[in-house]
Amino acid sequence: MESSLSSWTINTIDPGLDNFSHPVDLREEINRIKALPPLPGIARQIIELASDPLADVKKLAAIIEMDPILSSQVIRWAGSALYGYRGKLVSIQESIARVLGYDFVMNLALGLSALSPLKAPKIGKVGTRMLWIQAIAGSRLTLTLGEMMPAEERPDRQTLFLASLLHNIGFPLLGHEFPEEFAYLSRIIDANATLSVYNIERFAFGVDHTLLGAWLMRSWSMPKPIVDVVYHHHNPHYRGDNYPLNLLVYLSDCLLGTLGIGDGQNQIYSEEEFAVLNLNSDAVHQKLAELSASLDDIAAMADQLTS
């Protein structure tokens, strides 16, 4: 695909020009994709287990143990400084029962296995390392924010955690399908550090990671709340199905962006988001400050997951 992006930045272009065409228009190229990467078998088994009324730690561990890489990641996660467990963990069942918990490991394993077929660059603001930093920090923050909401308005914890892990899956899909364009995007983002990543994508390509991610989620038959968040998570004004869940993810991304994490940097949020979710702004920012103290450990965990 021809491209002139290597020496181009948004700051040199007038977005108000008539008949503007995107420097690289990915829309037609995306339409030519004949098949998306399939949902890995491990991930499909985990989804099936989630609807099994007899599911337990033993069954979940048995699925995870079928994949040596996934097994090692779960054990390393349980032994990380984030959880402070001082004993020696030698099995998946121990990691689940003693440290991480059933729901957490189910969602973590699903996220890890779902991302495994997508071969995208590790480095950069939209690379897989930052994706995992944002996912780890975001899952912790969104769960905390959910607990601060009135009980009758809280989204389901498991769905909230999974949405936090997967909402940016369009970035690794972009890197997987279009590695050259992904590299150009990373350079444009670096050259325009004060602009929203989402706006840069739309301006440069005519499409963005939310469209790609939602397409992948639908092809994998993921639950509708996950599809909705993947598609709408950059829109704080969305008020369709699952909007509190979506707004929590949006607000979390914005807050993490103030710490230099993820694609929520330079993304605007206001007191309206706190009011809609019945959250106290001061209390939320206190929780954000507490989370920031764990960023080194979160980055170390992301390094392990992408090594």
CSV table of N, CA and C in Angstrom, one decimal, residues 41-100:
chain,number,residue,atom,x,y,z
A,41,GLY,N,-8.9,-22.1,20.7
A,41,GLY,CA,-9.7,-23.1,21.4
A,41,GLY,C,-9.7,-22.9,22.9
A,42,ILE,N,-8.6,-22.6,23.5
A,42,ILE,CA,-8.6,-22.4,25.0
A,42,ILE,C,-9.6,-21.3,25.4
A,43,ALA,N,-9.6,-20.2,24.6
A,43,ALA,CA,-10.5,-19.1,25.0
A,43,ALA,C,-11.9,-19.6,24.8
A,44,ARG,N,-12.2,-20.3,23.8
A,44,ARG,CA,-13.6,-20.8,23.6
A,44,ARG,C,-14.0,-21.7,24.8
A,45,GLN,N,-13.1,-22.6,25.2
A,45,GLN,CA,-13.4,-23.5,26.3
A,45,GLN,C,-13.7,-22.7,27.6
A,46,ILE,N,-12.9,-21.6,27.8
A,46,ILE,CA,-13.1,-20.7,29.0
A,46,ILE,C,-14.5,-20.1,28.9
A,47,ILE,N,-14.9,-19.6,27.7
A,47,ILE,CA,-16.2,-19.0,27.6
A,47,ILE,C,-17.3,-20.0,27.9
A,48,GLU,N,-17.2,-21.2,27.4
A,48,GLU,CA,-18.1,-22.3,27.7
A,48,GLU,C,-18.2,-22.6,29.2
A,49,LEU,N,-17.0,-22.6,29.8
A,49,LEU,CA,-17.0,-22.9,31.3
A,49,LEU,C,-17.7,-21.8,32.1
A,50,ALA,N,-17.7,-20.5,31.6
A,50,ALA,CA,-18.3,-19.4,32.3
A,50,ALA,C,-19.8,-19.6,32.4
A,51,SER,N,-20.4,-20.4,31.5
A,51,SER,CA,-21.8,-20.6,31.5
A,51,SER,C,-22.2,-22.0,32.1
A,52,ASP,N,-21.2,-22.7,32.7
A,52,ASP,CA,-21.4,-24.0,33.3
A,52,ASP,C,-21.7,-23.9,34.7
A,53,PRO,N,-22.9,-24.2,35.1
A,53,PRO,CA,-23.3,-24.1,36.6
A,53,PRO,C,-22.5,-24.9,37.5
A,54,LEU,N,-21.8,-25.9,37.0
A,54,LEU,CA,-20.9,-26.8,37.8
A,54,LEU,C,-19.4,-26.4,37.7
A,55,ALA,N,-19.2,-25.3,37.1
A,55,ALA,CA,-17.8,-24.8,37.0
A,55,ALA,C,-17.1,-24.6,38.4
A,56,ASP,N,-15.8,-25.0,38.4
A,56,ASP,CA,-15.1,-24.8,39.7
A,56,ASP,C,-13.6,-24.6,39.4
A,57,VAL,N,-12.8,-24.4,40.4
A,57,VAL,CA,-11.4,-24.1,40.3
A,57,VAL,C,-10.7,-25.3,39.5
A,58,LYS,N,-11.1,-26.5,39.8
A,58,LYS,CA,-10.5,-27.6,39.2
A,58,LYS,C,-10.7,-27.7,37.7
A,59,LYS,N,-11.9,-27.4,37.3
A,59,LYS,CA,-12.2,-27.4,35.8
A,59,LYS,C,-11.4,-26.2,35.1
A,60,LEU,N,-11.4,-25.1,35.8
A,60,LEU,CA,-10.7,-23.9,35.2
A,60,LEU,C,-9.2,-24.2,35.1
A,61,ALA,N,-8.6,-24.8,36.1
A,61,ALA,CA,-7.2,-25.1,36.1
A,61,ALA,C,-6.9,-26.1,35.0
A,62,ALA,N,-7.8,-27.1,34.8
A,62,ALA,CA,-7.6,-28.1,33.8
A,62,ALA,C,-7.5,-27.5,32.4
A,63,ILE,N,-8.3,-26.5,32.2
A,63,ILE,CA,-8.2,-25.9,30.8
A,63,ILE,C,-7.0,-25.1,30.7
A,64,ILE,N,-6.6,-24.3,31.7
A,64,ILE,CA,-5.4,-23.5,31.6
A,64,ILE,C,-4.1,-24.4,31.5
A,65,GLU,N,-4.1,-25.5,32.2
A,65,GLU,CA,-3.0,-26.4,32.1
A,65,GLU,C,-2.7,-27.0,30.7
A,66,MET,N,-3.7,-26.9,29.8
A,66,MET,CA,-3.5,-27.4,28.5
A,66,MET,C,-2.6,-26.6,27.7
A,67,ASP,N,-2.3,-25.4,28.2
A,67,ASP,CA,-1.4,-24.4,27.5
A,67,ASP,C,-0.3,-24.1,28.4
A,68,PRO,N,0.9,-24.6,28.1
A,68,PRO,CA,2.1,-24.3,29.1
A,68,PRO,C,2.4,-22.9,29.2
A,69,ILE,N,2.3,-22.1,28.1
A,69,ILE,CA,2.6,-20.7,28.2
A,69,ILE,C,1.6,-19.9,29.1
A,70,LEU,N,0.3,-20.2,28.9
A,70,LEU,CA,-0.7,-19.6,29.7
A,70,LEU,C,-0.6,-20.0,31.1
A,71,SER,N,-0.2,-21.3,31.4
A,71,SER,CA,0.0,-21.7,32.8
A,71,SER,C,1.1,-21.0,33.4
A,72,SER,N,2.2,-20.8,32.8
A,72,SER,CA,3.3,-20.1,33.4
A,72,SER,C,3.0,-18.6,33.6
A,73,GLN,N,2.2,-18.0,32.7
A,73,GLN,CA,1.8,-16.6,32.9
A,73,GLN,C,0.9,-16.5,34.2
A,74,VAL,N,0.0,-17.4,34.4
A,74,VAL,CA,-0.9,-17.3,35.5
A,74,VAL,C,-0.1,-17.5,36.8
A,75,ILE,N,0.8,-18.4,36.8
A,75,ILE,CA,1.6,-18.6,38.0
A,75,ILE,C,2.5,-17.4,38.3
A,76,ARG,N,3.1,-16.9,37.2
A,76,ARG,CA,4.0,-15.7,37.4
A,76,ARG,C,3.1,-14.5,37.9
A,77,TRP,N,1.9,-14.4,37.4
A,77,TRP,CA,1.0,-13.3,37.9
A,77,TRP,C,0.7,-13.4,39.3
A,78,ALA,N,0.4,-14.6,39.8
A,78,ALA,CA,0.1,-14.9,41.2
A,78,ALA,C,1.3,-14.6,42.1
A,79,GLY,N,2.5,-14.8,41.6
A,79,GLY,CA,3.7,-14.6,42.4
A,79,GLY,C,4.2,-13.2,42.3
A,80,SER,N,3.6,-12.3,41.5
A,80,SER,CA,4.1,-11.0,41.3
A,80,SER,C,4.0,-10.1,42.6
A,81,ALA,N,4.7,-9.0,42.6
A,81,ALA,CA,4.7,-8.1,43.7
A,81,ALA,C,3.3,-7.5,43.9
A,82,LEU,N,2.5,-7.5,42.9
A,82,LEU,CA,1.2,-6.9,43.0
A,82,LEU,C,0.3,-7.5,44.1
A,83,TYR,N,0.6,-8.8,44.3
A,83,TYR,CA,-0.3,-9.6,45.2
A,83,TYR,C,0.4,-9.9,46.5
A,84,GLY,N,1.7,-9.8,46.6
A,84,GLY,CA,2.5,-10.0,47.8
A,84,GLY,C,2.4,-11.4,48.5
A,85,TYR,N,2.1,-12.4,47.7
A,85,TYR,CA,2.0,-13.7,48.3
A,85,TYR,C,3.4,-14.2,48.5
A,86,ARG,N,3.7,-14.7,49.7
A,86,ARG,CA,5.1,-15.0,50.1
A,86,ARG,C,5.4,-16.5,50.0
A,87,GLY,N,4.4,-17.3,49.8
A,87,GLY,CA,4.6,-18.8,49.7
A,87,GLY,C,5.0,-19.1,48.3
A,88,LYS,N,5.4,-20.4,48.1
A,88,LYS,CA,5.8,-20.9,46.8
A,88,LYS,C,4.6,-21.5,46.1
A,89,LEU,N,4.3,-21.1,44.9
A,89,LEU,CA,3.2,-21.6,44.1
A,89,LEU,C,3.7,-22.5,43.0
A,90,VAL,N,3.1,-23.8,43.0
A,90,VAL,CA,3.6,-24.7,42.1
A,90,VAL,C,2.5,-25.3,41.1
A,91,SER,N,1.3,-24.8,41.3
A,91,SER,CA,0.2,-25.3,40.5
A,91,SER,C,-0.8,-24.2,40.2
A,92,ILE,N,-1.6,-24.4,39.1
A,92,ILE,CA,-2.6,-23.4,38.7
A,92,ILE,C,-3.7,-23.4,39.8
A,93,GLN,N,-4.1,-24.5,40.3
A,93,GLN,CA,-5.1,-24.5,41.4
A,93,GLN,C,-4.7,-23.7,42.6
A,94,GLU,N,-3.5,-23.8,43.0
A,94,GLU,CA,-3.0,-23.0,44.1
A,94,GLU,C,-3.0,-21.6,43.8
A,95,SER,N,-2.6,-21.2,42.6
A,95,SER,CA,-2.6,-19.8,42.2
A,95,SER,C,-4.0,-19.2,42.2
A,96,ILE,N,-5.0,-20.0,41.8
A,96,ILE,CA,-6.4,-19.5,41.8
A,96,ILE,C,-6.9,-19.5,43.2
A,97,ALA,N,-6.8,-20.6,43.9
A,97,ALA,CA,-7.4,-20.7,45.2
A,97,ALA,C,-6.8,-19.8,46.3
A,98,ARG,N,-5.5,-19.6,46.3
A,98,ARG,CA,-4.8,-18.9,47.4
A,98,ARG,C,-4.5,-17.4,47.1
A,99,VAL,N,-4.5,-17.1,45.8
A,99,VAL,CA,-4.0,-15.7,45.5
A,99,VAL,C,-5.0,-14.9,44.6
A,100,LEU,N,-5.3,-15.5,43.4
A,100,LEU,CA,-6.0,-14.6,42.4
A,100,LEU,C,-7.5,-14.7,42.5
